[in-house]
Every structure is written in structure tokens, then in C-alpha cells.
Tab-separated table of C-alpha atoms in Angstrom:
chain	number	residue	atom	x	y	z
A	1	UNK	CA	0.000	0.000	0.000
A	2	UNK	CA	2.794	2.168	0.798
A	3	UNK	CA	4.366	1.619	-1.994
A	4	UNK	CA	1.506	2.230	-4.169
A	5	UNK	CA	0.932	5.738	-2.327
A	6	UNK	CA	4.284	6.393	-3.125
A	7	UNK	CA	4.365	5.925	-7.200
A	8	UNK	CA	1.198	7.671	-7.276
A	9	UNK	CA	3.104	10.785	-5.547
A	10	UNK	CA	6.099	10.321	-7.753
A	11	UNK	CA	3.359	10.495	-10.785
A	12	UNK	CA	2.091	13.969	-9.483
A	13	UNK	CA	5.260	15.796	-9.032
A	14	UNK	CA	6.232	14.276	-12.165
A	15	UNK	CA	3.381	15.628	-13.816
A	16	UNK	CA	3.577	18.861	-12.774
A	17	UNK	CA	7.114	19.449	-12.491
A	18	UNK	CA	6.913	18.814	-16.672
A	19	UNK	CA	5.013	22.215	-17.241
A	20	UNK	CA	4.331	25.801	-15.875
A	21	UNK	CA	0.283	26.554	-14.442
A	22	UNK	CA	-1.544	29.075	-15.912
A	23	UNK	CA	-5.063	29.172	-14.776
A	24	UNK	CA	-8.087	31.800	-14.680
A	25	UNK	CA	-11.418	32.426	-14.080
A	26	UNK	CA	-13.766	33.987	-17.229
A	27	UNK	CA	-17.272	33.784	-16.274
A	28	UNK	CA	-18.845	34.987	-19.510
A	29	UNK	CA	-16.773	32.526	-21.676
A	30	UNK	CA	-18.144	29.714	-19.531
A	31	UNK	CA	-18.099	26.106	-21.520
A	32	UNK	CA	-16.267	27.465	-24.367
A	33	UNK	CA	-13.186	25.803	-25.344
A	34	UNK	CA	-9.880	27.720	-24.949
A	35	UNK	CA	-6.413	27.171	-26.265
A	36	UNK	CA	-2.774	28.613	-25.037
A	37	UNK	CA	-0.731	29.677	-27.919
A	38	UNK	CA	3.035	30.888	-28.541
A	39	UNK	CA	5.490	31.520	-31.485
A	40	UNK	CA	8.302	29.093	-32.828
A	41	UNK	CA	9.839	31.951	-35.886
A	42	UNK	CA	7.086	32.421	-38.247
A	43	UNK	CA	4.519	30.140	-37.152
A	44	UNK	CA	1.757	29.844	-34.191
A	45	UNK	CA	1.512	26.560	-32.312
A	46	UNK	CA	-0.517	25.328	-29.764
A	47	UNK	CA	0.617	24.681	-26.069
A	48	UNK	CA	-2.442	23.675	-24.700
A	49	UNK	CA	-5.948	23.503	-24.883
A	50	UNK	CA	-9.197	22.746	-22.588
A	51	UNK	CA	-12.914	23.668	-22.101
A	52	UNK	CA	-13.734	26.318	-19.730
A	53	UNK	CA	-15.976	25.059	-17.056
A	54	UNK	CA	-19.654	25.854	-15.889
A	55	UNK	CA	-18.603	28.803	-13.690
A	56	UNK	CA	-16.031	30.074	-16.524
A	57	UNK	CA	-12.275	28.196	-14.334
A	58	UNK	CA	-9.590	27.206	-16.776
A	59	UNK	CA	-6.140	26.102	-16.467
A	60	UNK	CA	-2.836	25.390	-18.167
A	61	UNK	CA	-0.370	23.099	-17.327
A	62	UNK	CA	2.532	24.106	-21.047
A	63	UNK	CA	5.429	22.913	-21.473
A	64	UNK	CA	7.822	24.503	-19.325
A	65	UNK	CA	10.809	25.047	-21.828
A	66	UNK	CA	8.472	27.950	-23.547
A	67	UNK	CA	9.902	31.348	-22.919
A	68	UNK	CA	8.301	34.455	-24.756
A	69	UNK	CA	5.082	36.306	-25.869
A	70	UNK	CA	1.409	33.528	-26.426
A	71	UNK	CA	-1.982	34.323	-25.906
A	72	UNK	CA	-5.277	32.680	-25.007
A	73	UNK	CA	-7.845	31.996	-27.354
A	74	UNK	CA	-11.474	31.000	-26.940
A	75	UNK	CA	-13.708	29.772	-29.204
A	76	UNK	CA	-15.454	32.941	-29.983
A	77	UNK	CA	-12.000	34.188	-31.459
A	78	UNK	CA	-11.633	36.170	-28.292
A	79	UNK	CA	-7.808	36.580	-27.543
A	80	UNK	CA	-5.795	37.816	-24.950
A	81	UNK	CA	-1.542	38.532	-25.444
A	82	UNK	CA	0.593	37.307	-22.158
A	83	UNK	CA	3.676	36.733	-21.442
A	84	UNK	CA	4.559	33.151	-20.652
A	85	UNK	CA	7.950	33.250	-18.601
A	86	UNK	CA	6.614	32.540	-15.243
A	87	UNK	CA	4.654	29.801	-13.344
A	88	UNK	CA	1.237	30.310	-11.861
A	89	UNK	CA	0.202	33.264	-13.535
A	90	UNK	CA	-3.818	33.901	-12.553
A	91	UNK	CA	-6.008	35.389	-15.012
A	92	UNK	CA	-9.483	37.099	-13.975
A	93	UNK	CA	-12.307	38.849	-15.422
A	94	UNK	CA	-15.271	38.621	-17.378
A	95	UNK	CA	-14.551	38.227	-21.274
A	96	UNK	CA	-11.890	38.816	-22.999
A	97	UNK	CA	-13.495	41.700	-25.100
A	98	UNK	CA	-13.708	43.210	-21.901
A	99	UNK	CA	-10.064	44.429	-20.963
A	100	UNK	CA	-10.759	46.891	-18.628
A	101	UNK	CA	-12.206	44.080	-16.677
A	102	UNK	CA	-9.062	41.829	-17.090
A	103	UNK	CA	-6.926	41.485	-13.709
A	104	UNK	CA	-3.213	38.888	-14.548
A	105	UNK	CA	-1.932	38.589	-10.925
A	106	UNK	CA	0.591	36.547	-9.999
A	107	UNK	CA	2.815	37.773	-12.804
A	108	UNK	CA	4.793	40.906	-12.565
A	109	UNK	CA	6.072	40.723	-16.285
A	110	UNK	CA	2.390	40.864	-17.368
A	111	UNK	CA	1.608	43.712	-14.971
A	112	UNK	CA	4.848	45.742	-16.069
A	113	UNK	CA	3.522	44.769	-19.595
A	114	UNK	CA	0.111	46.111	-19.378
A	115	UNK	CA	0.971	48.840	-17.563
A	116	UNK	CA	3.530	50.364	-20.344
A	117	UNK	CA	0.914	49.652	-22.966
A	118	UNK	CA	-1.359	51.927	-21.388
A	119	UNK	CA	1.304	54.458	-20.225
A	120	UNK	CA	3.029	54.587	-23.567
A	121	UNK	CA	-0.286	54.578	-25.646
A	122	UNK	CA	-1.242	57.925	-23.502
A	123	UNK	CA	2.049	59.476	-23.880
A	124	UNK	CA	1.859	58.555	-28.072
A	125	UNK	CA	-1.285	60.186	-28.092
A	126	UNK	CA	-0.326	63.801	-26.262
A	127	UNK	CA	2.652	63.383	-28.086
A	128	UNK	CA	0.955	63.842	-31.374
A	129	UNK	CA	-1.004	66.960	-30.637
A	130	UNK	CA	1.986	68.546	-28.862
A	131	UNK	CA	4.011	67.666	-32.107
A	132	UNK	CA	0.994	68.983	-34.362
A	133	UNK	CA	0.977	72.387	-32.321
A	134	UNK	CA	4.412	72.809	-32.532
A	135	UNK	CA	5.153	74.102	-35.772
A	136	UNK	CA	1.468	76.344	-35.656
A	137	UNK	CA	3.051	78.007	-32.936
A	138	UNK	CA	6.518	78.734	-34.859
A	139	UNK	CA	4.809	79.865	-38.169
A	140	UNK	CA	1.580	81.037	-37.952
A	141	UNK	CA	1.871	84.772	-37.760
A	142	UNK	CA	-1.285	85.213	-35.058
A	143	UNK	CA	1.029	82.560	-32.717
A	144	UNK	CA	4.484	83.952	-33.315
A	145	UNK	CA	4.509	86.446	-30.002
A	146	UNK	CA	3.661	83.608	-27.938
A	147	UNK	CA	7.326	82.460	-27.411
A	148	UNK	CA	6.300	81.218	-24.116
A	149	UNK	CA	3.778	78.785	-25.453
A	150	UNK	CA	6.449	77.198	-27.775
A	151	UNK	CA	9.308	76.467	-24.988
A	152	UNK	CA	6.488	75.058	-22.961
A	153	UNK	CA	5.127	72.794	-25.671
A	154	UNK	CA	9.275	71.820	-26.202
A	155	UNK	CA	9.643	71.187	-22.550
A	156	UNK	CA	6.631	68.885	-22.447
A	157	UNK	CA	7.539	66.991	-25.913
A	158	UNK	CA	10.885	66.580	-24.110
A	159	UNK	CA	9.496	65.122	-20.987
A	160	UNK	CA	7.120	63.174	-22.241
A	161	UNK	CA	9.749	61.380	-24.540
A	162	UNK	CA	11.983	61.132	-21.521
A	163	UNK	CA	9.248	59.483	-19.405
A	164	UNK	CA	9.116	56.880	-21.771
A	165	UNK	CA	12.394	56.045	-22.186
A	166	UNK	CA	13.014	56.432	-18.080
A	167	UNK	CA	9.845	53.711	-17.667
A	168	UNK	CA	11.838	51.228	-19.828
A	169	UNK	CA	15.335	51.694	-18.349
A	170	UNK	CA	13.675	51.153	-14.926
A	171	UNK	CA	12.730	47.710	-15.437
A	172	UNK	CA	14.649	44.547	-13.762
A	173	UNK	CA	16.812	43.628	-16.939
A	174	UNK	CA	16.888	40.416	-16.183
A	175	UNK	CA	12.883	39.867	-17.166
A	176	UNK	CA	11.649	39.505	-20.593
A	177	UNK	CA	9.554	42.077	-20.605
A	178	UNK	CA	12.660	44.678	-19.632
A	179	UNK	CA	13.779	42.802	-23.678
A	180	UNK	CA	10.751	42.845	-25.299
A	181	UNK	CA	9.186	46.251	-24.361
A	182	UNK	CA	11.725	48.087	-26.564
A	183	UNK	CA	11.828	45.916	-29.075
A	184	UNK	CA	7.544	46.281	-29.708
A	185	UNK	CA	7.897	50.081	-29.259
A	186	UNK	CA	10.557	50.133	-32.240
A	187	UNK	CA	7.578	47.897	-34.057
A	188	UNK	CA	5.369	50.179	-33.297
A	189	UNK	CA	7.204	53.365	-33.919
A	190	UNK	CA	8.367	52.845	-37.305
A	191	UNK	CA	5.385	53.165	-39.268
A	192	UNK	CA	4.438	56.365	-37.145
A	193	UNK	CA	7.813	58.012	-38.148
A	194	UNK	CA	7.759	56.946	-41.948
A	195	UNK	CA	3.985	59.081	-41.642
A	196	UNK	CA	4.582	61.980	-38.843
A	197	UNK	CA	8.553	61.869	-37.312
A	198	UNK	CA	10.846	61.374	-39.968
A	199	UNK	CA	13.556	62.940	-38.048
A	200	UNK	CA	13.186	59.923	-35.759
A	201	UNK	CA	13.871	57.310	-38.908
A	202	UNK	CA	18.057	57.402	-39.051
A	203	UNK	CA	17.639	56.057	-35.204
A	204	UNK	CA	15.213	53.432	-35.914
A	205	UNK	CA	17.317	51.837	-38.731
A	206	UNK	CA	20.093	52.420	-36.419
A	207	UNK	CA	17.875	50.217	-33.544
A	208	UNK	CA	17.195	47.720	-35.967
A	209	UNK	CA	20.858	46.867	-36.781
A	210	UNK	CA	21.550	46.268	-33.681
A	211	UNK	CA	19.608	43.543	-32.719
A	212	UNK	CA	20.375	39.825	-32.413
A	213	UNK	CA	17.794	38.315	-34.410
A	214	UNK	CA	19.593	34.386	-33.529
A	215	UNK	CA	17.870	35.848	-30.133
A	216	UNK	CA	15.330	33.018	-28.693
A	217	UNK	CA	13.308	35.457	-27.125
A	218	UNK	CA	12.654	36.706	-30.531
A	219	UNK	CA	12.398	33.306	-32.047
A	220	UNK	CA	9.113	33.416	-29.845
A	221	UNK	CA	7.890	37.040	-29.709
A	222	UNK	CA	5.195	36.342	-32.046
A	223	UNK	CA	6.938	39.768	-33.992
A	224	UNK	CA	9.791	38.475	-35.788
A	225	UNK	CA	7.694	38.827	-38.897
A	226	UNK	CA	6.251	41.714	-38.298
A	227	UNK	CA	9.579	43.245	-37.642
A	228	UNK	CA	10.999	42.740	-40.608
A	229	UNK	CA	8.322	43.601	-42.862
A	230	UNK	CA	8.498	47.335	-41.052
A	231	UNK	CA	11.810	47.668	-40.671
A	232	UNK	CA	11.724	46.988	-45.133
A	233	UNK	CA	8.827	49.607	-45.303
A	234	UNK	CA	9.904	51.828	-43.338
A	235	UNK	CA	13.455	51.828	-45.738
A	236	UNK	CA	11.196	51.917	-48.575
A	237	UNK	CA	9.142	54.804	-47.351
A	238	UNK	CA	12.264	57.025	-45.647
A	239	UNK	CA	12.133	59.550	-48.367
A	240	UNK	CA	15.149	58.883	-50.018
A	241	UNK	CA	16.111	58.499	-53.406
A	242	UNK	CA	15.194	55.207	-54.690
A	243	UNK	CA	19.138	53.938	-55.138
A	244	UNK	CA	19.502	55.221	-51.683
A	245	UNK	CA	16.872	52.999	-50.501
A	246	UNK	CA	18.554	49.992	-52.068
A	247	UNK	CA	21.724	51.157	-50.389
A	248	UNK	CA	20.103	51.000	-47.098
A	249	UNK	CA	17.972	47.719	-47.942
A	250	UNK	CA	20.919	45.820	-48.807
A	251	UNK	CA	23.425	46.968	-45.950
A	252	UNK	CA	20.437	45.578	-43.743
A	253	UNK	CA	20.120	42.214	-46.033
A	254	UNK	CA	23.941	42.135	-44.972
A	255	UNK	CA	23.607	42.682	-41.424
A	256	UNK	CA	20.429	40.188	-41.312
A	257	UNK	CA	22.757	37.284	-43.161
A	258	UNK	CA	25.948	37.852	-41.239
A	259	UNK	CA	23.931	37.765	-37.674
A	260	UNK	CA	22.354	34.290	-38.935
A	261	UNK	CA	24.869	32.617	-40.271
A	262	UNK	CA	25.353	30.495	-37.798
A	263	UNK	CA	21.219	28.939	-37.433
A	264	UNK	CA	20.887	27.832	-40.647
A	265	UNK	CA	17.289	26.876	-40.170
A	266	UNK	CA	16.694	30.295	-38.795
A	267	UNK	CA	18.168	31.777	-41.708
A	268	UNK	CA	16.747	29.975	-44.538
A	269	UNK	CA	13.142	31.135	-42.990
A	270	UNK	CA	13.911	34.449	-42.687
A	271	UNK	CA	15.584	35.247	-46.319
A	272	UNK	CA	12.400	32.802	-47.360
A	273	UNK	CA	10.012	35.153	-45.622
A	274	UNK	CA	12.081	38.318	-47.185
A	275	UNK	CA	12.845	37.117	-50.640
A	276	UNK	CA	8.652	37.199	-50.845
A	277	UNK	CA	8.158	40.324	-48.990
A	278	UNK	CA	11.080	41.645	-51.628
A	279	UNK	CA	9.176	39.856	-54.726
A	280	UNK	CA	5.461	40.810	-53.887
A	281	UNK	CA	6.826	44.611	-53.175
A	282	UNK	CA	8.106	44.454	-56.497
A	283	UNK	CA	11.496	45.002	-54.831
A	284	UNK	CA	13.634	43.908	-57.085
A	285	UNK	CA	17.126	45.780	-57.231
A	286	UNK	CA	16.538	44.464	-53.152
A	287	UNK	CA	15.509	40.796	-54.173
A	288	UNK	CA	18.583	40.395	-56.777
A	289	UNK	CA	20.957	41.376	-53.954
A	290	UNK	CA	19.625	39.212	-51.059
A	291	UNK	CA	19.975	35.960	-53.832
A	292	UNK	CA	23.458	37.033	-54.899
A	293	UNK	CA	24.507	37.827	-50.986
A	294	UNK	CA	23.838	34.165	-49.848
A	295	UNK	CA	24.576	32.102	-53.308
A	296	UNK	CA	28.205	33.709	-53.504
A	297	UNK	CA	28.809	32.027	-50.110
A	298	UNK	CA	29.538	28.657	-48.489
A	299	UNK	CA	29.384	28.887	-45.120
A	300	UNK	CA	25.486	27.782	-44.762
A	301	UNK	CA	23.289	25.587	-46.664
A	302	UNK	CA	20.164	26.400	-48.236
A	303	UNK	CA	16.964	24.384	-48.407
A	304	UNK	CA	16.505	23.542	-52.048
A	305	UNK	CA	13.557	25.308	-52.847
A	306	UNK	CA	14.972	28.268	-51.581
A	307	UNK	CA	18.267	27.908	-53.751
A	308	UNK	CA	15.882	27.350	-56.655
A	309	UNK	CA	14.249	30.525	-56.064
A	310	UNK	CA	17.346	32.631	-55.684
A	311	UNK	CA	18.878	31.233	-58.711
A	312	UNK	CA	16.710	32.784	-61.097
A	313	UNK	CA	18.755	35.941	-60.343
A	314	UNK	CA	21.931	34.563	-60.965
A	315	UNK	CA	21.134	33.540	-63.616
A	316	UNK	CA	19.716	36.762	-64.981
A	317	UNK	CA	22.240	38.423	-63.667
A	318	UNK	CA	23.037	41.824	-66.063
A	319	UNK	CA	26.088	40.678	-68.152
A	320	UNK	CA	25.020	36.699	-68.218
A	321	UNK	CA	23.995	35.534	-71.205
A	322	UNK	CA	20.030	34.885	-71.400
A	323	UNK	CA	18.727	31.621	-71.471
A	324	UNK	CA	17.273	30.569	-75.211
A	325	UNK	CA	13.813	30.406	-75.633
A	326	UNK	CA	12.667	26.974	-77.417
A	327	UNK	CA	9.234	27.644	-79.259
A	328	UNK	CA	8.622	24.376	-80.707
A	329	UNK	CA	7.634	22.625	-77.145
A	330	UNK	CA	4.091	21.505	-77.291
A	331	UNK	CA	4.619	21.079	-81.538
A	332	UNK	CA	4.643	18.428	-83.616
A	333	UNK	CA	8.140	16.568	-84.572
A	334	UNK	CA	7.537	17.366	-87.774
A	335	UNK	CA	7.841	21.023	-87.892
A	336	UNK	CA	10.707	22.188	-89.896
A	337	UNK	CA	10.589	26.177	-89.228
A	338	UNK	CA	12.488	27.469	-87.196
A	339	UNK	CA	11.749	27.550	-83.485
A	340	UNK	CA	14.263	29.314	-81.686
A	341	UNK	CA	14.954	32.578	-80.306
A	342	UNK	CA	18.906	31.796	-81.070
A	343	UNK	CA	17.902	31.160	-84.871
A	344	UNK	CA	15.659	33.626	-85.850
């Protein structure tokens, strides 16, 4: 009996030792089924999954070797984005469309997370009308006495900037969220600059090249896509001349290769993911470089469809002689015309 007491025991720890907890309580999503999802690169997958009880209780027991960004989803499509880097995080509230009645305790990543969200949302927003204001004040003949009014709107643009910045240097560095906060506000910065702050531009390409994208927090931010794409749009809409552009694109094709040389499965996804962003942009000065960049090297091996798809530009290279074109396929043997682009 003892001994059967005892393997039962050793079964339970076992069992729950394996994975991290996540539970909650969501009384109007009662019955529904609800899944826990995170990010390997490019792709979603699913962690776990259950059915919410009578009284709306959940909970999670994931793998516990998952470290980044997931969310929960119900059955009614509702979602809610977490960050899954501790154990026993408790979720509360209502429904998920409700997230002013959302309470994650347990969890001070999530609470630093939401709380910079809000914070930095507010800030964005008085930022813009202070920006706006700005230049009324320094040009508009009726607002030109009020010097005044434009070193206080300065001052505050100033602060507020500062307060933002002061927010994310103030969290424990040794948390994910202290990583990933930055890293989202450059994601969501970009396309603001390219339309508003264009001053601010030179820095964000400056952020970008910086990062370690062979990073596995990033490999499961759920943004690694996402970051690309803007960092590529916000090149192509910097206001430059259009070599210029290709300048920039390509030193940060370089930068993107050279930091993933060494995760070769990492790096065929990404120039996979690019060489169609590049393609479908109509990109193609960009596209031709990226191809040449990793076919003129052998320190990594390519998957073949990828080396298939970069070949075409070798290929076509300016200076390489063109392929002949072969009209007769599809024709009868017994044409005698002639049916080549070589012999005409």
C-alpha cells in the first residue's frame, strides 16, 4: 500500500514538475473551449488547450521550456496577449473583449507589460497633438509672439519622450519584458515616423541593426515577422532616393545574413520570408541582392527550394547571357521552321 501511495506521488510531481500553471477564471466565456498559444519563428503553435468550465475556471499546465510572448484563445476568437515566462500566472475577469475588466496577478512581467501599454499609448497620443501644435506656434503669424507657449510645448515633448524612455530603463533587466518592451515600441514606432517623425527614422534603422535576431526570445515574440516587414517599409518609405533605398535595404540584407549565419534553419526562414516580402513589393534591385549575398557564399546551406528561387537571379544576372527560348515545345516533330529565339 505504501508503496503504491508512493508511485502515485512520484506520478504527481512528475506531472507537474513537466510544465508551468496558468489558470483563470472567465465567467462569460463559460463552456467554451480555450487554447494557449506561442510563437516558434514564423509560425503559431498550440501549447495547450481545454474547455472552460460551468462557472467560466480554466487552467494550463505548457510545457515549461516555452519562454516568450502567447496568448489565449477561446472559441469565440476572443484573444488575450501574455507573457509566458513565469509559473502560476492567474487570469481574472469577465470576457476577454472586456479588458478593462481583465486582472493577470501573480505575474509581474504581465503587470509591467500592461501597464507600459497603457502608459506609452497615452504618452503617443499627447505626443501627437503637442508635435501637431508645434510648428502652428513657430509659423503662424497670429502665434508667433507667444514664445512662451512654444518652450512650454518643447519642454513637455521633451518630458514626455523622456518618461518613456526612463519607464523602460527602470525595469529589472533580467525579465523579458525589460527585452521585449523596446523591441515592440521600435515595431510600433516605425510606421508612425515613416507618416509623422521622420527625423526619428536614421535612429530606428540604427535600432534595428543592432539587434540579435539568432535571439530566442525573438524566435518566440510572435513579432519576428512583423519586424521585418516594417523595418523593409519603413526603408522603402524614408524619403530617399530610390538607389539610396537599395543602399540601405541591402546593408540591412547584410547585417540580417551575417547575424544568422550560424542557425541555418533560422536563416533559410527568414531570407524565405524576405525574398517574398522583396518579390510581392516588387522590390527587385533588393531581391537580386539578397539571392546574390547568400549564393556567392559557403558557409550555410540552403533548403533547395529556396536555392531554386534565388537562382533565377543569378542567372539573370546583367552581363550573363540569357537563357534561349525553345518555341517548338508543345509542336509536332515534324515542324521544320524554325523555333528558336537563337535562330531567328
Amino acid at each position: 500500500m505504501k508503496n503504491k501511495v508512493l508511485l502515485i506521488s512520484l506520478l504527481l510531481i512528475a506531472n507537474f514538475s513537466f510544465g508551468q500553471l496558468l489558470e483563470g477564471r472567465l465567467k462569460y466565456h463559460a463552456n467554451q473551449e480555450i487554447k494557449l498559444l506561442g510563437y516558434e519563428g514564423f509560425e503559431t503553435i498550440e501549447l495547450a488547450k481545454t474547455t472552460i468550465d460551468s462557472v467560466g475556471n480554466f487552467n494550463f499546465n505548457y510545457n515549461n521550456q516555452y519562454k516568450g510572448m502567447g496568448y489565449i484563445e477561446t472559441s469565440d476568437k476572443s484573444q488575450l496577449f501574455i507573457i509566458l515566462n513565469e509559473s502560476g500566472i492567474l487570469i481574472k475577469g469577465t470576457h476577454l473583449k472586456e479588458p478593462d475588466n481583465i486582472t493577470i496577478l501573480n505575474s509581474k512581467e504581465n503587470q509591467i507589460f500592461s501597464q507600459y501599454a497603457k502608459e506609452h499609448n497615452q504618452r503617443e497620443q499627447a505626443l501627437a497633438g503637442w508635435k501637431y501644435l508645434l510648428p502652428q506656434y513657430k509659423t503662424t503669424p497670429i502665434f508667433q509672439q507667444q514664445k512662451e507657449n512654444v518652450q512650454l510645448i518643447e519642454k513637455e515633448t521633451k518630458r514626455l519622450e523622456e518618461e518613456d524612455a526612463i519607464f523602460l530603463n527602470n525595469v529589472d533587466k533580467l525579465t523579458y519584458v525589460s527585452w521585449y518592451l523596446p523591441i515592440r515600441k521600435l515595431l510600433d514606432d516605425m510606421p508612425l515616423s515613416a507618416q509623422r517623425y521622420i527625423e526619428r527614422i536614421p535612429q530606428h534603422i540604427a535600432d534595428f541593426r543592432q539587434l540579435k535576431l539568432n535571439d530566442k526570445r525573438l524566435y518566440h515574440s510572435g513579432i519576428l515577422d512583423d519586424l521585418l516587414e516594417g523595418h523593409y517599409l519603413l526603408l522603402e518609405n524614408s524619403g530617399q532616393s530610390l538607389d539610396n533605398i537599395y543602399v540601405e535595404m541591402n546593408l540591412s540584407t547584410d547585417y540580417i545574413i551575417e547575424n544568422l549565419m550560424e542557425n541555418e534553419e533560422l536563416l533559410n526562414e527568414v531570407v524565405h520570408f524576405l525574398f517574398n516580402l522583396m518579390e510581392k513589393r516588387s522590390l527587385f534591385t533588393a531581391s537580386e541582392h539578397l539571392a546574390l549575398k547568400l549564393l556567392n557564399q559557403n558557409s550555410c546551406t540552403l533548403n533547395n527550394d529556396l536555392a531554386r528561387q534565388l537562382e533565377t537571379y543569378r542567372a539573370m544576372k546583367v552581363g550573363n547571357i540569357a537563357p534561349d527560348i525553345d518555341f517548338s515545345i508543345g509542336e509536332t516533330i515534324h515542324t521544320t521552321n524554325t523555333k528558336k529565339l537563337n535562330e531567328m
